[in-house]
Short mmCIF file of C-alpha atoms and ligand atoms in Angstrom, two decimals:
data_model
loop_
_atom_site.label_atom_id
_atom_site.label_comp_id
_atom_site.label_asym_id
_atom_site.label_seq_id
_atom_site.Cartn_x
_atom_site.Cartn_y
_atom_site.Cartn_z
CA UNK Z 1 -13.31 -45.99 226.66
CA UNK Z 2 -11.25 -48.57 224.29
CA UNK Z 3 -7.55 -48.95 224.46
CA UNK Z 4 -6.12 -50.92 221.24
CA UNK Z 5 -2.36 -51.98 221.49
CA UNK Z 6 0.18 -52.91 219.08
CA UNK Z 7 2.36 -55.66 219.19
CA UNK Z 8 5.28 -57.02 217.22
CA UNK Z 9 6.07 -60.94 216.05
CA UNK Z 10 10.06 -61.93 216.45
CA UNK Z 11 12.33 -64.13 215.21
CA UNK Z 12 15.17 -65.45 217.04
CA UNK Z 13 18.34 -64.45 215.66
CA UNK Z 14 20.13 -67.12 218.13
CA UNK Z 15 18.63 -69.44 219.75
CA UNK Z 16 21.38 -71.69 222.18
CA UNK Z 17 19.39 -74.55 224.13
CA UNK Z 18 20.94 -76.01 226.89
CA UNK Z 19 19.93 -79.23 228.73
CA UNK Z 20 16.80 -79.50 230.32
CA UNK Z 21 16.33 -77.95 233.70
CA UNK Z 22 14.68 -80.01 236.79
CA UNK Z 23 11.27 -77.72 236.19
CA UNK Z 24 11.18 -79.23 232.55
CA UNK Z 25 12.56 -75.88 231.11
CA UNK Z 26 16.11 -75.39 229.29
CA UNK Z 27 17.97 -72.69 229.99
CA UNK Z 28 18.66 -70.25 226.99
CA UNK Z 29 20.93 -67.57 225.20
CA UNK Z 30 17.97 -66.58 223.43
CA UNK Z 31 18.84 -63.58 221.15
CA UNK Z 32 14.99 -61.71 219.94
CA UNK Z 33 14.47 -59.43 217.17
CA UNK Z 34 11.23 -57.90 217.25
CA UNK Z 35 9.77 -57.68 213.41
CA UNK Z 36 7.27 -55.74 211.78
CA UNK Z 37 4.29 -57.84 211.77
CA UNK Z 38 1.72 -57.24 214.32
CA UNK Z 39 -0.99 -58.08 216.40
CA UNK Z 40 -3.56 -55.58 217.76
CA UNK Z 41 -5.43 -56.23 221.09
CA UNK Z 42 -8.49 -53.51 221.78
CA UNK Z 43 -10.02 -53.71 225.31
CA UNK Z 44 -13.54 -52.75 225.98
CA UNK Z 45 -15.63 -52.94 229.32
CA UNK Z 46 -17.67 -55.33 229.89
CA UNK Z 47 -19.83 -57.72 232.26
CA UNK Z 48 -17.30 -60.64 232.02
CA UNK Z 49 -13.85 -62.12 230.49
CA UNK Z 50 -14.45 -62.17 226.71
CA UNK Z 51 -11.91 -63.01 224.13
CA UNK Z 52 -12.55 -62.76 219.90
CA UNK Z 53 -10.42 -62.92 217.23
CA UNK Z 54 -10.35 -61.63 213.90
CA UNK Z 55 -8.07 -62.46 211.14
CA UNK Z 56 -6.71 -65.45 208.36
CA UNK Z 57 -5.59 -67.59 210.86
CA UNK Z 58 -8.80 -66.72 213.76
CA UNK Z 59 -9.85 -69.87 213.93
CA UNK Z 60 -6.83 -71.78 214.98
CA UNK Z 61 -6.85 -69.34 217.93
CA UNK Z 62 -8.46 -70.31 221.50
CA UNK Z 63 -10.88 -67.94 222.98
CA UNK Z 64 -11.26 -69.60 226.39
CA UNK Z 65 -9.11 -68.70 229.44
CA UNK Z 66 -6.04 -70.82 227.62
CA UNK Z 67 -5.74 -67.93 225.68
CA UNK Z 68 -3.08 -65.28 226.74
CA UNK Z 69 -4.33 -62.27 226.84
CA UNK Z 70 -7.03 -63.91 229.30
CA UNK Z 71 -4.77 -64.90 231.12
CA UNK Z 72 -3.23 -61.75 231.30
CA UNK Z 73 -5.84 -59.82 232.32
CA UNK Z 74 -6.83 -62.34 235.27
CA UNK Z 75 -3.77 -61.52 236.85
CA UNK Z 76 -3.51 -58.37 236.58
CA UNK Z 77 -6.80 -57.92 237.96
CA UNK Z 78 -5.99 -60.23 241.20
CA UNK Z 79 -2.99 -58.35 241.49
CA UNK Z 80 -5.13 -55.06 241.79
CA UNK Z 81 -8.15 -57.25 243.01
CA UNK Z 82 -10.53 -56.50 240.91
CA UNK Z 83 -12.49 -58.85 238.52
CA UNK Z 84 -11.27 -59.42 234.96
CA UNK Z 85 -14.28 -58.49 232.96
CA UNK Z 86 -13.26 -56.59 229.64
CA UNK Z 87 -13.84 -57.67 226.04
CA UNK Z 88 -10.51 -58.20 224.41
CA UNK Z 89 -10.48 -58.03 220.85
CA UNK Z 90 -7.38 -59.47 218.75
CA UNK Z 91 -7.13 -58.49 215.56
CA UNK Z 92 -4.32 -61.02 214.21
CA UNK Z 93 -1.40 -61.08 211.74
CA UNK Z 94 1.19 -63.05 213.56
CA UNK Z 95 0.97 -66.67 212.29
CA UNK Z 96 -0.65 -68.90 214.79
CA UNK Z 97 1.87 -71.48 216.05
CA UNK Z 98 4.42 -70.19 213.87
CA UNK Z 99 7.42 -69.81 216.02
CA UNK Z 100 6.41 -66.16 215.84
CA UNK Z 101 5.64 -66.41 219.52
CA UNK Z 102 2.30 -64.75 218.44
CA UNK Z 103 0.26 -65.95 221.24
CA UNK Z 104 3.01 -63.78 223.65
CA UNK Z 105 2.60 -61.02 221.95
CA UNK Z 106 -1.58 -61.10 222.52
CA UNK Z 107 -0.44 -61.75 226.55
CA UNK Z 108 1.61 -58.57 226.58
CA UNK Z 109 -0.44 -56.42 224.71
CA UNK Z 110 -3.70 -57.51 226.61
CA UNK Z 111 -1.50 -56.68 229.72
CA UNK Z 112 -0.41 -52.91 228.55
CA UNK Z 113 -4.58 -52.78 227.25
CA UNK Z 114 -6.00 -53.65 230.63
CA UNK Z 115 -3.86 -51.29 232.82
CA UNK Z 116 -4.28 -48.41 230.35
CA UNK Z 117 -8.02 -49.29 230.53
CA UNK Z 118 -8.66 -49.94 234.62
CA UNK Z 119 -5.94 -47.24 235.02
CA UNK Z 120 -4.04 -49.63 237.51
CA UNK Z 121 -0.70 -47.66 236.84
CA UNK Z 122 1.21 -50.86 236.93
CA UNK Z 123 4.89 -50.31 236.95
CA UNK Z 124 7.27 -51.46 233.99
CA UNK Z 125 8.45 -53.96 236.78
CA UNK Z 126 5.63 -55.07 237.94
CA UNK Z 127 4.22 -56.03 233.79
CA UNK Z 128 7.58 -57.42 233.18
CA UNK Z 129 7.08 -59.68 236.12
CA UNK Z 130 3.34 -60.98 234.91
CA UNK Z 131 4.53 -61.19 231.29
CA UNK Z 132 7.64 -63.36 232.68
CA UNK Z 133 4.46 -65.68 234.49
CA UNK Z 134 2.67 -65.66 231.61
CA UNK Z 135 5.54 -67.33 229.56
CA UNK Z 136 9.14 -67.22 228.34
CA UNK Z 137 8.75 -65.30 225.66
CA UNK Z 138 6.16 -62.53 226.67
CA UNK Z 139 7.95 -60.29 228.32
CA UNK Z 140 10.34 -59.80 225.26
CA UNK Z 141 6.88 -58.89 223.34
CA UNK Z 142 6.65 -56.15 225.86
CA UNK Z 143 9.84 -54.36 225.45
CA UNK Z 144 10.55 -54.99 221.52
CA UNK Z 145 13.69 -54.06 219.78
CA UNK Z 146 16.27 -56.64 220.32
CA UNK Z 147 17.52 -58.28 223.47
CA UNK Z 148 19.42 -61.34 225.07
CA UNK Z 149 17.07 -63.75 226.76
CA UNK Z 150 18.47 -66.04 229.37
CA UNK Z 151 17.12 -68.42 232.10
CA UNK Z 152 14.42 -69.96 230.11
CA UNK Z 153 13.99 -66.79 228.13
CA UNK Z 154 12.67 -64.11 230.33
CA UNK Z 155 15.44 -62.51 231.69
CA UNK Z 156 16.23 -59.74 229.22
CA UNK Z 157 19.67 -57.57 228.43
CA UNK Z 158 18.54 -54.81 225.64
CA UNK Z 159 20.68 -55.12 222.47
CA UNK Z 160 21.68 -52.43 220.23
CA UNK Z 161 20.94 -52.74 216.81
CA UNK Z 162 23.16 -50.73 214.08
CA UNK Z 163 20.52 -50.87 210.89
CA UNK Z 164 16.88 -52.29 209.49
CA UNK Z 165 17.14 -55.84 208.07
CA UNK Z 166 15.10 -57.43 205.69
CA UNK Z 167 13.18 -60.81 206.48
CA UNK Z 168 10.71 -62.85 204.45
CA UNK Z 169 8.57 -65.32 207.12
CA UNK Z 170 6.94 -68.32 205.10
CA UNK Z 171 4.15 -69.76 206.91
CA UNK Z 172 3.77 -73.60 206.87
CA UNK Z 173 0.72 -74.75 207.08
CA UNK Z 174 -0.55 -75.93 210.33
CA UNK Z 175 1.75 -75.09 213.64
CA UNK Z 176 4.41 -77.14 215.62
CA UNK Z 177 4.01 -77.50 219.38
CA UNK Z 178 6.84 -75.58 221.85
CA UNK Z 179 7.03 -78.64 224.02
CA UNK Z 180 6.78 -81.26 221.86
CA UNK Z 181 10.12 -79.62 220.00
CA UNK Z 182 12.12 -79.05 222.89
CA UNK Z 183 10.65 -82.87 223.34
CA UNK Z 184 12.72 -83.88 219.91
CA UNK Z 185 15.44 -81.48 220.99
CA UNK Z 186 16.13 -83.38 224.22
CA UNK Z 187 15.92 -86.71 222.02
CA UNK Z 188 18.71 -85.75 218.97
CA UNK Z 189 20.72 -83.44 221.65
CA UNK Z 190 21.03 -86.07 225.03
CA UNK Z 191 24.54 -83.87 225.93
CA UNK Z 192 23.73 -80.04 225.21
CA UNK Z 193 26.35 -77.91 226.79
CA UNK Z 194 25.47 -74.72 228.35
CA UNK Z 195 23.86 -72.05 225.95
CA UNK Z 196 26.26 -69.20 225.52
CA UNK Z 197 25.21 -65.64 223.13
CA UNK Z 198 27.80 -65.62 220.16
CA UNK Z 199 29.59 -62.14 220.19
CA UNK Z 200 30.29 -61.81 216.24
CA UNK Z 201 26.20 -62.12 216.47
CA UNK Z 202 25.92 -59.65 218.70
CA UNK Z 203 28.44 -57.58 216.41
CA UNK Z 204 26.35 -57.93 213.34
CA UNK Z 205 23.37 -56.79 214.88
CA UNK Z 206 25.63 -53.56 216.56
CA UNK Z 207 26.80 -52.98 213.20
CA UNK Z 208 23.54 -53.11 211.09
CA UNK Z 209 25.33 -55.42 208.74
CA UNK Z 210 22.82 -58.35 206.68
CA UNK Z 211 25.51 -60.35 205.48
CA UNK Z 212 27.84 -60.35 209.00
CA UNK Z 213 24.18 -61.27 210.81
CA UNK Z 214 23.78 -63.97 207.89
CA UNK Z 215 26.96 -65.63 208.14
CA UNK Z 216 26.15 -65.93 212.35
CA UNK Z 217 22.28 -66.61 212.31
CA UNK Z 218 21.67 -69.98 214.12
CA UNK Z 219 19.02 -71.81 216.15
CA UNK Z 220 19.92 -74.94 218.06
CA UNK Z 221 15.55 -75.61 217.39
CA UNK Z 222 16.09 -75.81 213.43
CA UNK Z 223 17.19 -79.72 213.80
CA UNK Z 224 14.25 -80.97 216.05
CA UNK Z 225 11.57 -78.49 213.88
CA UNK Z 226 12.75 -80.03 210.56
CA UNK Z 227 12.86 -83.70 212.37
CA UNK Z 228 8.96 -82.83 212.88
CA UNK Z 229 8.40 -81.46 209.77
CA UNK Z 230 10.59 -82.89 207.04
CA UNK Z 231 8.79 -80.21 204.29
CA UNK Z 232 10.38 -77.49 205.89
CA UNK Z 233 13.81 -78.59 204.57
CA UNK Z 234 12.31 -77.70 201.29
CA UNK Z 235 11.41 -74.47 201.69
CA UNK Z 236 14.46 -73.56 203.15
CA UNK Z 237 16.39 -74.26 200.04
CA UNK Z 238 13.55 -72.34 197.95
CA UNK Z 239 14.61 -69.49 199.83
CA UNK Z 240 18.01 -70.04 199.82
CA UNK Z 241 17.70 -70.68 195.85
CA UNK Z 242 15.65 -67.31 195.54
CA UNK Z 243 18.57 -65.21 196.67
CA UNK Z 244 18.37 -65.43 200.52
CA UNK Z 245 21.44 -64.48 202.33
CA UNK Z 246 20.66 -67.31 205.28
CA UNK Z 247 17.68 -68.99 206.23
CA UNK Z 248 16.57 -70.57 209.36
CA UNK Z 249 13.52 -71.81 211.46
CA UNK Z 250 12.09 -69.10 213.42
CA UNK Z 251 12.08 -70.21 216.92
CA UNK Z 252 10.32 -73.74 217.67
CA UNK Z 253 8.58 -73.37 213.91
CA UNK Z 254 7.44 -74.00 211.54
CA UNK Z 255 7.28 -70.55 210.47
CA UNK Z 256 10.55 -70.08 208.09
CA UNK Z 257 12.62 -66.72 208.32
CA UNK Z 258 14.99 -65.74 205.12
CA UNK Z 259 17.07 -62.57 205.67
CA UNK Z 260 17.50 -60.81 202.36
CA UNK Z 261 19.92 -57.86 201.44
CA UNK Z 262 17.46 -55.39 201.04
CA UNK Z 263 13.63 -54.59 200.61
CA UNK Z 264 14.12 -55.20 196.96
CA UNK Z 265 15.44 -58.51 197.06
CA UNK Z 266 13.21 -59.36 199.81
CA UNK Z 267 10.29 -59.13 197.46
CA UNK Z 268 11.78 -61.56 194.82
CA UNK Z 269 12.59 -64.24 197.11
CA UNK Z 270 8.97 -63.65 199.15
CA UNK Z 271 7.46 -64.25 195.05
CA UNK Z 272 9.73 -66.99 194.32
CA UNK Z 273 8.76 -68.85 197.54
CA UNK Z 274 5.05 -68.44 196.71
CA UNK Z 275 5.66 -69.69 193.27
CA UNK Z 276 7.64 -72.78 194.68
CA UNK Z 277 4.79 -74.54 196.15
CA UNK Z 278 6.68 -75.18 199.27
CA UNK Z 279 4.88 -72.40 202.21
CA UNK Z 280 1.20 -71.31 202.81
CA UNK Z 281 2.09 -67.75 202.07
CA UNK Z 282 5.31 -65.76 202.25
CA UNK Z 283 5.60 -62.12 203.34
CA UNK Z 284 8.42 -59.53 203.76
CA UNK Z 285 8.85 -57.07 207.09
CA UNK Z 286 11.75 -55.16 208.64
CA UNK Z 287 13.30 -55.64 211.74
CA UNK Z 288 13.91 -54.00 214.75
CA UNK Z 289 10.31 -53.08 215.65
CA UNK Z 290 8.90 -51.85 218.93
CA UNK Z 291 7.40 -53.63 221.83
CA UNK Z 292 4.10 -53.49 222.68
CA UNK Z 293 2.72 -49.83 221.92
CA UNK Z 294 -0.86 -48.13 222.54
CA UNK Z 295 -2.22 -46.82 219.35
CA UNK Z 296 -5.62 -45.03 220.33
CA UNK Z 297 -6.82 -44.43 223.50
CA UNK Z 298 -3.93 -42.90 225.25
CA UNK Z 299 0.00 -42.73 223.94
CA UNK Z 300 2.41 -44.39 225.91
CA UNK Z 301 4.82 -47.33 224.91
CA UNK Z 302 6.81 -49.64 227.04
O1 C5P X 401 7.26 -70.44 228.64
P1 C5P X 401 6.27 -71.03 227.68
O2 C5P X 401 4.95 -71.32 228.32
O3 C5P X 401 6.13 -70.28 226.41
O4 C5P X 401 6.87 -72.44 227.28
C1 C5P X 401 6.12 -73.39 226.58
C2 C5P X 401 6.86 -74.73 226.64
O5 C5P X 401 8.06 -74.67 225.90
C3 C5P X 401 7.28 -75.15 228.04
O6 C5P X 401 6.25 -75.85 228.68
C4 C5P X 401 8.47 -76.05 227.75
O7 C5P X 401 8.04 -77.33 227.31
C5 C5P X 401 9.10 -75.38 226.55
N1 C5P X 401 10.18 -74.44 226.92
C6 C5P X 401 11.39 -74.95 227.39
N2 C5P X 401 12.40 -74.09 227.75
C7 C5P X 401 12.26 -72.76 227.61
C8 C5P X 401 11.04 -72.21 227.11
C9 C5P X 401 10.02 -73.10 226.78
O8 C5P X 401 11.54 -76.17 227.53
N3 C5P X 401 13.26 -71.97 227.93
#
């Protein structure tokens, strides 16, 4: 048997960092929109823990036990005690590094893959609770849609959203490390006040409405990303010069997110931001999307 999973990239739509906690973390009002680009994890049996990767960006991944969705299914399987030994396959799309939090979204869809597979039966608690050890932003990848994150990410509130927005992601080349922007963050922002979600955000989203969610898109990241990577001020303004209604770093970066009026003008200002020299490659997708979902081997989605 072979279960394949599907699982979405986001973009934060707020991010709010506040100081940094005594475990090294920051607390958050981290607001998620799942998009429409995804990853797809298959698990296979076999004798022991294997990870490969197929895809543009496959060799920037890691295929050792630093990787996600091994570490996802090792504890699983101690949780059920078992052994670990499956083949996971991860057929990418997300950008690698990007801000994307693509590497999440392998964790939680190795995690719905392996219980599907070893028939564990895991409660929606229970994966929530080893996507939430697995990192901030995994168990998000889980559930999709849109929610508020708080504590450092992984406590979730679902969010209704009113409509399908347009993005266009730019990929930068090469990736920006998590910790070594909340790093800068802590240097530029020594007095960050507690992180609270924005209500005319939350609004916009209700409402469906591109140019109310423009006008409140923000992401307390976007100053320590750009102080890492100066080039990404450029492609911003290529974006924003190509008809974008707001643009903004997605998450810790350097991916680049532009949210566009419709599907239309989304493809102009994904061409004009390949023609400006300023991104590796630019690409539209829609938002919300769902959380991690089994496409063959069974049919159930979390
Ligand atoms: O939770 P995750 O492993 O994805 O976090 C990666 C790193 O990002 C952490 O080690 C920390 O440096 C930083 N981080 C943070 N506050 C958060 C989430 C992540 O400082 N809320």
């Amino acid at each position: 048997m072979t279960v394949t999973v599907r699982v979405p990239a986001k973009v934060n739509v707020q991010l709010a960092v506040g100081p940094a906690r005594p475990d090294g973390f920051h607390d958050l009002a981290n607001v998620f929109l799942a998009v429409g680009l995804y990853d797809e994890v298959t698990a296979t049996p076999a004798d022991a823990l294997r990870i490969t990767c197929t895809g543009p960006d496959a060799d920037k991944v890691p295929l050792d036990r630093t990787n996600l969705a091994a570490r996802a299914a090792e504890l699983l399987a101690a949780r059920y005690g078992r052994s670990p030994d499956v083949h996971l396959h991860i057929a990418k799309d997300i950008p690698v590094a990007g801000g994307m939090a693509g590497g999440s979204a392998d964790g939680a869809a190795a995690l719905v893959a392996c219980d599907a597979l070893w028939g564990t039966g895991a409660s929606r608690e229970e994966l929530l609770e080893i996507c939430a050890e697995l990192g901030s932003d995994v168990p998000f990848s889980l559930v999709g849609g849109a929610a508020l994150g708080t504590g450092r990410g992984e406590r979730l509130t679902p969010l209704e959203v009113g409509g399908t927005f347009h993005w266009v992601f730019a990929a930068a080349d090469g990736g920006l490390s998590t910790p070594a922007v909340y790093a800068e963050f802590d240097r530029l922002t020594p007095h960050a006040g507690p992180p609270e979600a924005d209500p005319v955000l939350l609004a916009a989203l209700r409402t469906g409405d591109p140019f109310a969610l423009a006008g409140a898109l923000s992401n307390d990241l976007q100053p320590a990303a750009v102080s890492l990577r100066p080039s990404l001020k450029d492609t911003l303004a290529a974006g924003t010069k190509a008809g974008a209604l707001a643009a903004l770093v997605s998450g810790s970066g350097p991916t680049t997110a532009f949210l566009a009026e419709g599907a239309e003008a989304a493809r102009g200002i994904a061409e004009a931001l390949m023609a400006s020299g300023t991104c590796r490659s630019a690409r539209t997708a829609t938002s919300p999307a769902p959380g991690a979902t089994i496409v063959s081997g069974s049919a159930t989605s979390f």
